[in-house]
Coordinates of C-alpha atoms in Angstrom, one line a residue:
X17 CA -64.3 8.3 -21.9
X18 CA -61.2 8.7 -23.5
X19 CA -60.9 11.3 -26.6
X20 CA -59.5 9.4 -29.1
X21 CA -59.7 12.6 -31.4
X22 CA -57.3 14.6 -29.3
X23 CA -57.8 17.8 -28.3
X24 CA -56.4 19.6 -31.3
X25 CA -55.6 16.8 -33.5
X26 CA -58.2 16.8 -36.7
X27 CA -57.1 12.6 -37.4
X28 CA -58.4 10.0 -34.9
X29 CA -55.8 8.6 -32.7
X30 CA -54.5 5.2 -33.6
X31 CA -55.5 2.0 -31.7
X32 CA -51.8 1.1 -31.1
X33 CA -51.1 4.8 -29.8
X34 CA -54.3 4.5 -27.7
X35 CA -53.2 1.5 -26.2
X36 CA -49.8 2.7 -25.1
X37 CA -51.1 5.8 -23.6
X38 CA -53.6 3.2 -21.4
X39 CA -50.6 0.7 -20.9
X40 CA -48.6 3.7 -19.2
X41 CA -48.7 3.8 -15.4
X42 CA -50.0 7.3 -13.9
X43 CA -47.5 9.9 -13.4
X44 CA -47.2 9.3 -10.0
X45 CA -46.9 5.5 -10.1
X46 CA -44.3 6.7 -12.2
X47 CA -42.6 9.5 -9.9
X48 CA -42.4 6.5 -7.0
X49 CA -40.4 4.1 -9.4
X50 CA -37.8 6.8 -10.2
X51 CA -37.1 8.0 -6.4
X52 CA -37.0 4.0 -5.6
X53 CA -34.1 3.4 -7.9
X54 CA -32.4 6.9 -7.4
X55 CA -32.3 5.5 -3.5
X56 CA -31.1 2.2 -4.7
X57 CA -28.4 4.1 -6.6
X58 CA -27.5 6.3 -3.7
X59 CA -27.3 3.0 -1.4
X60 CA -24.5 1.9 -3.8
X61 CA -22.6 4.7 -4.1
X62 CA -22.9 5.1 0.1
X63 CA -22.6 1.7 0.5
X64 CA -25.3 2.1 3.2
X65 CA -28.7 0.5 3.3
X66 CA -32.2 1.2 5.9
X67 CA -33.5 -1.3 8.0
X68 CA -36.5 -0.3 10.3
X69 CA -37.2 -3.1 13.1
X70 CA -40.7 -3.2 15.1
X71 CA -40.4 -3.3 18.8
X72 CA -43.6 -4.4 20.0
X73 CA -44.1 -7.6 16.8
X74 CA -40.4 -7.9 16.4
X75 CA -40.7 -7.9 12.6
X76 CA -37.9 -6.2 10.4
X77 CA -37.9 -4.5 6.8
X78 CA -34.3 -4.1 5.5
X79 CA -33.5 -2.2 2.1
X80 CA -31.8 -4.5 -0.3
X81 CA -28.6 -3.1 0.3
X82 CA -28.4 -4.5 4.0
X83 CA -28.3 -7.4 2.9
X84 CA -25.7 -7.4 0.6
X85 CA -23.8 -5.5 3.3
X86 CA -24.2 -8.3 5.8
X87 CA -23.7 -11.1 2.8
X88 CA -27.7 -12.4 3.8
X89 CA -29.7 -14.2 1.1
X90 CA -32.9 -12.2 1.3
X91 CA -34.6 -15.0 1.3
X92 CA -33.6 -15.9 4.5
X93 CA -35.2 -12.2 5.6
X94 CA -34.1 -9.7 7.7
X95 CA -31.8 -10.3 11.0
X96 CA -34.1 -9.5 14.3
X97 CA -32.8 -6.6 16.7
X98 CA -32.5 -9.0 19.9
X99 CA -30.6 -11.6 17.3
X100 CA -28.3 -8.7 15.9
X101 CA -25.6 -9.8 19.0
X102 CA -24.9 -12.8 17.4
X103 CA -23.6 -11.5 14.4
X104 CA -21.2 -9.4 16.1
X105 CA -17.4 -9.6 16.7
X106 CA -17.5 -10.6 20.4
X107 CA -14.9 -7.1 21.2
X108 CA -17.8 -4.7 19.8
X109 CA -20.8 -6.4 21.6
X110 CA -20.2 -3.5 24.1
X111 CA -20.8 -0.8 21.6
X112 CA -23.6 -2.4 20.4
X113 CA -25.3 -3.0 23.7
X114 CA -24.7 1.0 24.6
X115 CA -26.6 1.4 21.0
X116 CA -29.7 -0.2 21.7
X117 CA -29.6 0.9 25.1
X118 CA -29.4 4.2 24.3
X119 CA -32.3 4.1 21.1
X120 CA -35.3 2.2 22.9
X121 CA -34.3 4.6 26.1
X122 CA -34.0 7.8 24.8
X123 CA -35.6 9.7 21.5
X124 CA -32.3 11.2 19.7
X125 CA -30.5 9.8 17.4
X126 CA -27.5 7.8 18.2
X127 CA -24.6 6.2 16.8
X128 CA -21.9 3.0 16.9
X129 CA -19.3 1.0 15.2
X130 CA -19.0 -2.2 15.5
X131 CA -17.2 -5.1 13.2
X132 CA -18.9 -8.3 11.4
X133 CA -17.8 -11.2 10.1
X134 CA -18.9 -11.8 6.5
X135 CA -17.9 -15.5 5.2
X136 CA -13.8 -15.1 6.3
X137 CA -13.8 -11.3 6.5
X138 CA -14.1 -8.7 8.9
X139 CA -16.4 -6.1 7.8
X140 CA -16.7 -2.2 9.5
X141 CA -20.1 -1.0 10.3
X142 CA -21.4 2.3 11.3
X143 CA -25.2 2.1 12.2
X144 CA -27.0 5.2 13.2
X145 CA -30.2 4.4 15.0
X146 CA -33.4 6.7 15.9
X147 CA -36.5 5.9 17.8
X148 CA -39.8 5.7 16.2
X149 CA -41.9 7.5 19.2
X150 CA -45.7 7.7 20.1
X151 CA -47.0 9.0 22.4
X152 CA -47.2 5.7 24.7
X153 CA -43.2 5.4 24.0
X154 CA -40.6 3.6 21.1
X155 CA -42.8 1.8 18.6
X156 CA -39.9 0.9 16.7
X157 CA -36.2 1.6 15.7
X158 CA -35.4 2.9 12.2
X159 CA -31.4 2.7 10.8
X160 CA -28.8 3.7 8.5
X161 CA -26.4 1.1 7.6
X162 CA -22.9 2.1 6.3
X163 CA -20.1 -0.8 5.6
X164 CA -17.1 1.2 6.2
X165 CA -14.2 -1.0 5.9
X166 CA -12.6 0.1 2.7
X167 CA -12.6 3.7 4.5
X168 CA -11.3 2.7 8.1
X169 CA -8.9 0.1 5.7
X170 CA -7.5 3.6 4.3
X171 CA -6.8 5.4 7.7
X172 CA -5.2 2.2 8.9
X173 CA -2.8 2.1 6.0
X174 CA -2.7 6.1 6.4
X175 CA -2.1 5.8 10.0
X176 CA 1.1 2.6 8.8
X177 CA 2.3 5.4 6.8
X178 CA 2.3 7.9 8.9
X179 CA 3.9 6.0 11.2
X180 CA 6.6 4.5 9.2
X181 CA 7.4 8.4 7.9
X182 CA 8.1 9.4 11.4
X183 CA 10.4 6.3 12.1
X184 CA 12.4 6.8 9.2
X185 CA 13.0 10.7 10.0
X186 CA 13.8 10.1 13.2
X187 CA 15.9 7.3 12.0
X188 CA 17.7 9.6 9.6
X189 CA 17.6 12.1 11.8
X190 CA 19.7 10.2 14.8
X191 CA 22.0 8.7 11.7
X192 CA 22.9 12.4 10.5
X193 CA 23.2 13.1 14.5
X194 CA 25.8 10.2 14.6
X195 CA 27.4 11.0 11.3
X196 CA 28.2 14.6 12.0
X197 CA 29.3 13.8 16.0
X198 CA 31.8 11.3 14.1
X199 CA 32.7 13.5 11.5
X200 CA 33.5 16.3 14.3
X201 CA 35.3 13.9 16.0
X202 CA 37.4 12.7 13.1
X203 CA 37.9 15.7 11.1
X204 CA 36.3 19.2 12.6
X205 CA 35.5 21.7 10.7
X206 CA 37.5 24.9 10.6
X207 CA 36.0 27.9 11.5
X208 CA 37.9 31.1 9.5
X209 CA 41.3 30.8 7.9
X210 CA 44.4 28.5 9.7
X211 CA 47.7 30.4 10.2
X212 CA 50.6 28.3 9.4
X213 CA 54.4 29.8 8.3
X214 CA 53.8 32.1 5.6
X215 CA 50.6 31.1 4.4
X216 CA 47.3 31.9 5.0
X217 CA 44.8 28.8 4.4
X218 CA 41.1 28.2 4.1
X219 CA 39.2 25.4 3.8
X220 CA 35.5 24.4 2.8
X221 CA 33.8 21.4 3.2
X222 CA 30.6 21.7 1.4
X223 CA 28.3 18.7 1.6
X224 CA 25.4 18.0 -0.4
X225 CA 22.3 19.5 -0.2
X226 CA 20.2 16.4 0.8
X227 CA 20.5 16.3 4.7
X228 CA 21.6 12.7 4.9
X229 CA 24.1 12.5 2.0
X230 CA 27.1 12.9 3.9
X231 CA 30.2 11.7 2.0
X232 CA 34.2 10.8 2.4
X233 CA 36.0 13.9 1.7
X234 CA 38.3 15.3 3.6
X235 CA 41.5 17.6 4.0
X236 CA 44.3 18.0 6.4
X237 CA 47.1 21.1 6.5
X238 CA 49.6 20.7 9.2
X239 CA 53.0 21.6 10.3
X240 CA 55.9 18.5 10.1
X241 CA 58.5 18.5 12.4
X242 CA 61.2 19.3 9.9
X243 CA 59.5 22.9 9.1
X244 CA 57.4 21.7 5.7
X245 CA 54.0 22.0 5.6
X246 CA 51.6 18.6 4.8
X247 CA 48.5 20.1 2.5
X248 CA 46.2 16.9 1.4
X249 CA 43.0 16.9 0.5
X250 CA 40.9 13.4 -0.8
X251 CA 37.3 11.8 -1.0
X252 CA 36.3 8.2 -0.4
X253 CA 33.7 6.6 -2.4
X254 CA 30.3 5.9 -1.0
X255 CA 28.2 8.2 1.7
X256 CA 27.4 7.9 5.1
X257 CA 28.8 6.0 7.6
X258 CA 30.7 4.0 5.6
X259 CA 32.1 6.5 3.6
X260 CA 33.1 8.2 7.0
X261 CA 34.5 5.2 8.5
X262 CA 36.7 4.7 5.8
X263 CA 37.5 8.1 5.3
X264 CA 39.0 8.5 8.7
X265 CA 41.1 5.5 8.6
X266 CA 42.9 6.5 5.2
X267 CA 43.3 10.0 7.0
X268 CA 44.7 9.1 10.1
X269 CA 46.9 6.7 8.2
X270 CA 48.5 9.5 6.5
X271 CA 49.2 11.0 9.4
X272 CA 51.0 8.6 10.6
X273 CA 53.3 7.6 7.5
X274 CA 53.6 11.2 6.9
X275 CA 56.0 11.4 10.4
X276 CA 58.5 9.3 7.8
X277 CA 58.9 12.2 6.2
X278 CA 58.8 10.0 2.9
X279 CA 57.6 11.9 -0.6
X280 CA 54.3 12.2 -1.3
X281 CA 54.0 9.8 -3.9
X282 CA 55.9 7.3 -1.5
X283 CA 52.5 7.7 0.7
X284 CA 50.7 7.5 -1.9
X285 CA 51.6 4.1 -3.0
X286 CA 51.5 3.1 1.2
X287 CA 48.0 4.6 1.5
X288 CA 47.2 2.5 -2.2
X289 CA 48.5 -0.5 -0.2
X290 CA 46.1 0.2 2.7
X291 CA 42.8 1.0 0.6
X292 CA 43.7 -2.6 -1.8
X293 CA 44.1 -4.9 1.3
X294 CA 41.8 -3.3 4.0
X295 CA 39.4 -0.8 2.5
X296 CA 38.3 -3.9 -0.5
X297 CA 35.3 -2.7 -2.4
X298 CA 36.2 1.3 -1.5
X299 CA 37.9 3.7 -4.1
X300 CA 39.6 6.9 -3.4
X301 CA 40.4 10.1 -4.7
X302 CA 43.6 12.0 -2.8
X303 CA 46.4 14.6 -3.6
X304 CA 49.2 14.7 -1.1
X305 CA 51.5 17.8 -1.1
X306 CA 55.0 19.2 1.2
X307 CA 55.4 23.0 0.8
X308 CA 59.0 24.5 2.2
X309 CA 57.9 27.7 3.4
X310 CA 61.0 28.5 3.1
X311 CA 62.0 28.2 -0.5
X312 CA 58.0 27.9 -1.9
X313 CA 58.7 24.6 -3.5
X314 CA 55.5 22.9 -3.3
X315 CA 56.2 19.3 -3.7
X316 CA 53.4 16.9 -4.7
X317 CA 51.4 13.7 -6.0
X318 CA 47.7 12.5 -6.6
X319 CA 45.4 9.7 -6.8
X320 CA 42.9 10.4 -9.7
X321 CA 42.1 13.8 -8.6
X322 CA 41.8 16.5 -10.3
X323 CA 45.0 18.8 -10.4
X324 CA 45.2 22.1 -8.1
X325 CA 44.6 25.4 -9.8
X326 CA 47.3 27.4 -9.9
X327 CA 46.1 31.5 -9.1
X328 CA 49.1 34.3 -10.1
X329 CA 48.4 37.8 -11.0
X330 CA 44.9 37.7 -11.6
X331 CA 44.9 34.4 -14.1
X332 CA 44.4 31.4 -13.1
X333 CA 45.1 27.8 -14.3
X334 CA 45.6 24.0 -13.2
X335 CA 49.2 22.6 -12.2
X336 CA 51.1 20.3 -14.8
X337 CA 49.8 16.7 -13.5
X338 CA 52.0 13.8 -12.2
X339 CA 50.6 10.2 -13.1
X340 CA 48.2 8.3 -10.6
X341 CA 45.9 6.3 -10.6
X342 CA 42.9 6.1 -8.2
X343 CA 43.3 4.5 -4.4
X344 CA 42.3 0.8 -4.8
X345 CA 42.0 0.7 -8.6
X346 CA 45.4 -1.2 -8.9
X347 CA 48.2 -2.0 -7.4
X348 CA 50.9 -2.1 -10.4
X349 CA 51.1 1.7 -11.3
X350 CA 53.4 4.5 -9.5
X351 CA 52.8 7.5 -8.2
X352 CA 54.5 10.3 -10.1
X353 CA 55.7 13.3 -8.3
X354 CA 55.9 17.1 -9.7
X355 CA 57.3 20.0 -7.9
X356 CA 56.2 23.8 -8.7
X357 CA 57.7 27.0 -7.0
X358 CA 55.8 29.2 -5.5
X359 CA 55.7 33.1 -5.3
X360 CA 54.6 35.1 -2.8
X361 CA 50.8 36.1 -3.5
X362 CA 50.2 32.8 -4.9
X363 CA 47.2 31.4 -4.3
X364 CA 46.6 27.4 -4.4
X365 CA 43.2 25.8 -4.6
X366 CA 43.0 22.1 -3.7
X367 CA 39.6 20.8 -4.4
X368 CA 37.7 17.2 -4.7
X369 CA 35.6 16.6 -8.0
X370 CA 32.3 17.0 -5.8
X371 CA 32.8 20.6 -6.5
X372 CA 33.0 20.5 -10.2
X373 CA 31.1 17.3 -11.3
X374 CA 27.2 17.6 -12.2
X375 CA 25.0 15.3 -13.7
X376 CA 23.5 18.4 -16.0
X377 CA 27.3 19.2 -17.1
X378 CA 30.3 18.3 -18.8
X379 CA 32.8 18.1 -16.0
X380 CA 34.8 20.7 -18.4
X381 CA 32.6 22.9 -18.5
X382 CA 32.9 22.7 -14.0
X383 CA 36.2 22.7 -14.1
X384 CA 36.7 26.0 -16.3
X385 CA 33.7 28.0 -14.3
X386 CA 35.6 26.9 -11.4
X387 CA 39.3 28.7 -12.9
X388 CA 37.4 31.6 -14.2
X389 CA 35.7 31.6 -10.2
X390 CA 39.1 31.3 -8.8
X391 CA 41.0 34.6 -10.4
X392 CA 39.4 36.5 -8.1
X393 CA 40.3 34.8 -5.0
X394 CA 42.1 37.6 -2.9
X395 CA 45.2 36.3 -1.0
X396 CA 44.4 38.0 1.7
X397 CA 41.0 37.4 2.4
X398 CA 40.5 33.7 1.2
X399 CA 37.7 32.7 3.2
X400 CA 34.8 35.1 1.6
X401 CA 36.8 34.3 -1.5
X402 CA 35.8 30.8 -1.1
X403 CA 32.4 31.6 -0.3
X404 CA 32.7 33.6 -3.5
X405 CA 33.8 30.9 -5.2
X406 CA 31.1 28.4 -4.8
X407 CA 28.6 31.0 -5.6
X408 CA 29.9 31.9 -8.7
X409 CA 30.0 28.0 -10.0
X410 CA 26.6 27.5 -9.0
X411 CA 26.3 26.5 -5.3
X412 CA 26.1 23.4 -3.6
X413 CA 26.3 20.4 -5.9
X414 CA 23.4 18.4 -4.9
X415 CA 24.4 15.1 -5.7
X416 CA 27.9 15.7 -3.7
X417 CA 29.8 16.5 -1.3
X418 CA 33.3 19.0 -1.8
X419 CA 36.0 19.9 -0.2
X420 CA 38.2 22.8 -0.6
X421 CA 41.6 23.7 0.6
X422 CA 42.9 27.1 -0.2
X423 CA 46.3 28.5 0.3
X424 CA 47.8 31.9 -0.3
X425 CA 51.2 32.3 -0.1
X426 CA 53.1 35.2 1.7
X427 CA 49.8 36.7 3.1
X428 CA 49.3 36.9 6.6
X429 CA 50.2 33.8 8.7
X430 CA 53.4 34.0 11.2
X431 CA 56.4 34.1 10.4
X432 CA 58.0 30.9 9.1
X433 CA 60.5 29.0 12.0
X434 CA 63.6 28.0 12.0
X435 CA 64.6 24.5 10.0
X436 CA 66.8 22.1 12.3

């Protein structure tokens, strides 16, 4: 008989209150409906579903989530074990013959993937299987079953990935390989300071710090056959192979014309020609220079580069400019030509703009760290100057390459020979 008093209550319990206490199922009615749907939500978030399968009737029980898994109407029930192989991609049915071998023959466990084909798609199971023993043997097989294909989907476009990473470093790889045999090939590096008459040079090529951004600059300092000295130094636009290919064509160029003996500005308006009518598309940067060891006259030209900088006493300081325009840009504009004499303990510092340009700077503000850097090269030791040098500007620009040509006059070298 039900207390409609209450225990402690001094009022008599309402008929609408007692018929909602009666109405409630008991608590563990209630318990049951609570795990049911925490499992249901579990199934979603697993994507994974139980089926259990009888061995000795043959009937089935899936959860609702097996069916969704395998796109079934429940209606048209659960899929029989012996009828399972027919659902199958026809590649897996070995792994799922092995399963069911291995479950009605054995009493652990086991596991398999295999693929289905839901309306026009492939789908990625994983079923785990155990025996349900007695003592006469399997009465039945119990399973998980997990669709998935959105996880083996991600480890195939992981695996792409991965794949495609390594190709393209070992692609960049064997083009840096290429590009620093050709640059070797076509202009070497120097190693330490080159002794020509009377001077003492050094030279940097600094590229950028990005391992594949390798770029058109380049120097050359020779002797001529009359007893002059060539000094050039220039950068191609563009990076990589192109850059490169170009480069060494507009350098080899001016090897050649320079045997004319011809002014630098006179080369300067040949190489022009060259870069307008066979480099199209390409720009240059390029100064050209003759220095007589033998009166320091250091004759000389560029092509939308910055000037040199000028080192004397401890102060330093760019050379007056002669006109030029950029390689390729036109070809209606001459060269100028300036001349400057030289002292001994001089130092000269050709340099491309790679070495004062940065996207976080004014190029001014470059080029005057750069002069402050260069008072304290030391004519006689121009190579740790250098090194110096770039330190003191801020390293490596990152975005390009440099090259640097130093020359001290008076320090070191031989002796300077004999004109004819």
């Amino acid at each position: 008989m039900v207390d409609v008093w209450g225990s402690h209550q001094r009022r008599p319990m309402s008929a609408a209150d007692l018929l909602r206490r009666l109405a409630q199922p008991p608590a563990a009615e209630r318990d049951a409906e609570l795990l049911a749907a925490r499992l249901a939500h579990a199934e979603r978030l697993g994507n994974m579903g139980w089926a259990e399968w009888n061995l000795h009737t043959g009937a089935a029980t899936w959860s609702d989530h097996v069916y969704l898994i395998f796109g079934r109407d429940r209606d048209d029930g659960p899929i029989h074990l012996p009828d399972l192989p027919k659902h199958v991609e026809p590649g897996d049915l070995d792994a799922l013959d092995r399963l069911l071998w291995s479950v009605v023959q054995g009493e652990e466990p086991v596991q398999a993937e295999f693929r289905i084909r839901r309306g026009a798609e492939l789908r990625n199971l994983r079923v785990v299987l155990e025996p349900l023993m007695t003592p006469g043997g399997p009465e039945g097989v119990h399973g998980v079953v997990q669709d998935i294909t959105g996880r083996r989907r991600a480890e195939r476009i992981m695996s792409e990935s991965r794949r495609q990473l390594l190709e393209a470093r070992e692609k960049a790889a064997e083009e840096r390989h290429v590009m620093l045999a050709l640059r070797e090939a076509i202009l070497p590096e120097p190693v330490g300071c080159l002794d020509l008459p009377c001077t003492r040079i050094a030279v940097r090529y600094v590229p950028a710090e990005k391992t594949s951004n390798l770029g058109g600059d380049w120097f050359e300092a020779a002797a001529l056959p009359d007893g002059r000295m060539l000094l050039a130094i220039g950068d191609v636009s563009g990076h990589g192979l192109p850059a490169i290919a170009h480069m060494a064509q507009l350098r080899h160029a001016l090897i050649g014309l320079t045997m004319t003996g011809e002014p630098p500005n006179r080369l300067l308006a040949w190489l022009n020609e060259l870069v307008m009518h066979r480099l199209r598309e390409t720009t240059a940067t390029a100064i050209i220079g003759h220095l007589d060891p033998a009166n320091r006259n250091f004759t000389w030209g560029q092509a939308g580069n910055l000037a040199p900088i000028l080192v004397r006493d401890g102060v330093a300081g760019p050379l007056s400019q002669p006109k030029g325009v950029l390689l390729g840009a036109t070809g209606d504009q001459p060269y100028g030509l300036a001349s400057t004499a030289l002292r001994d303990g001089d130092v000269l510092l050709l340099f491309t703009d790679g070495l004062v340009e940065r996207r976080t700077r004014d190029i001014d503000e470059g080029l005057a760290l750069a002069t402050a850097a260069a008072c304290e090269l030391p004519g006689h030791d121009l190579d740790a100057g250098l090194d110096r040098l770039l330190t003191g500007i801020g390293g490596p620009n990152p975005e390009d390459d440099a090259c640097l040509l130093a020359v001290g006059l008076g320090v070191g070298g031989r002796p300077a020979g004999v004109r004819p």
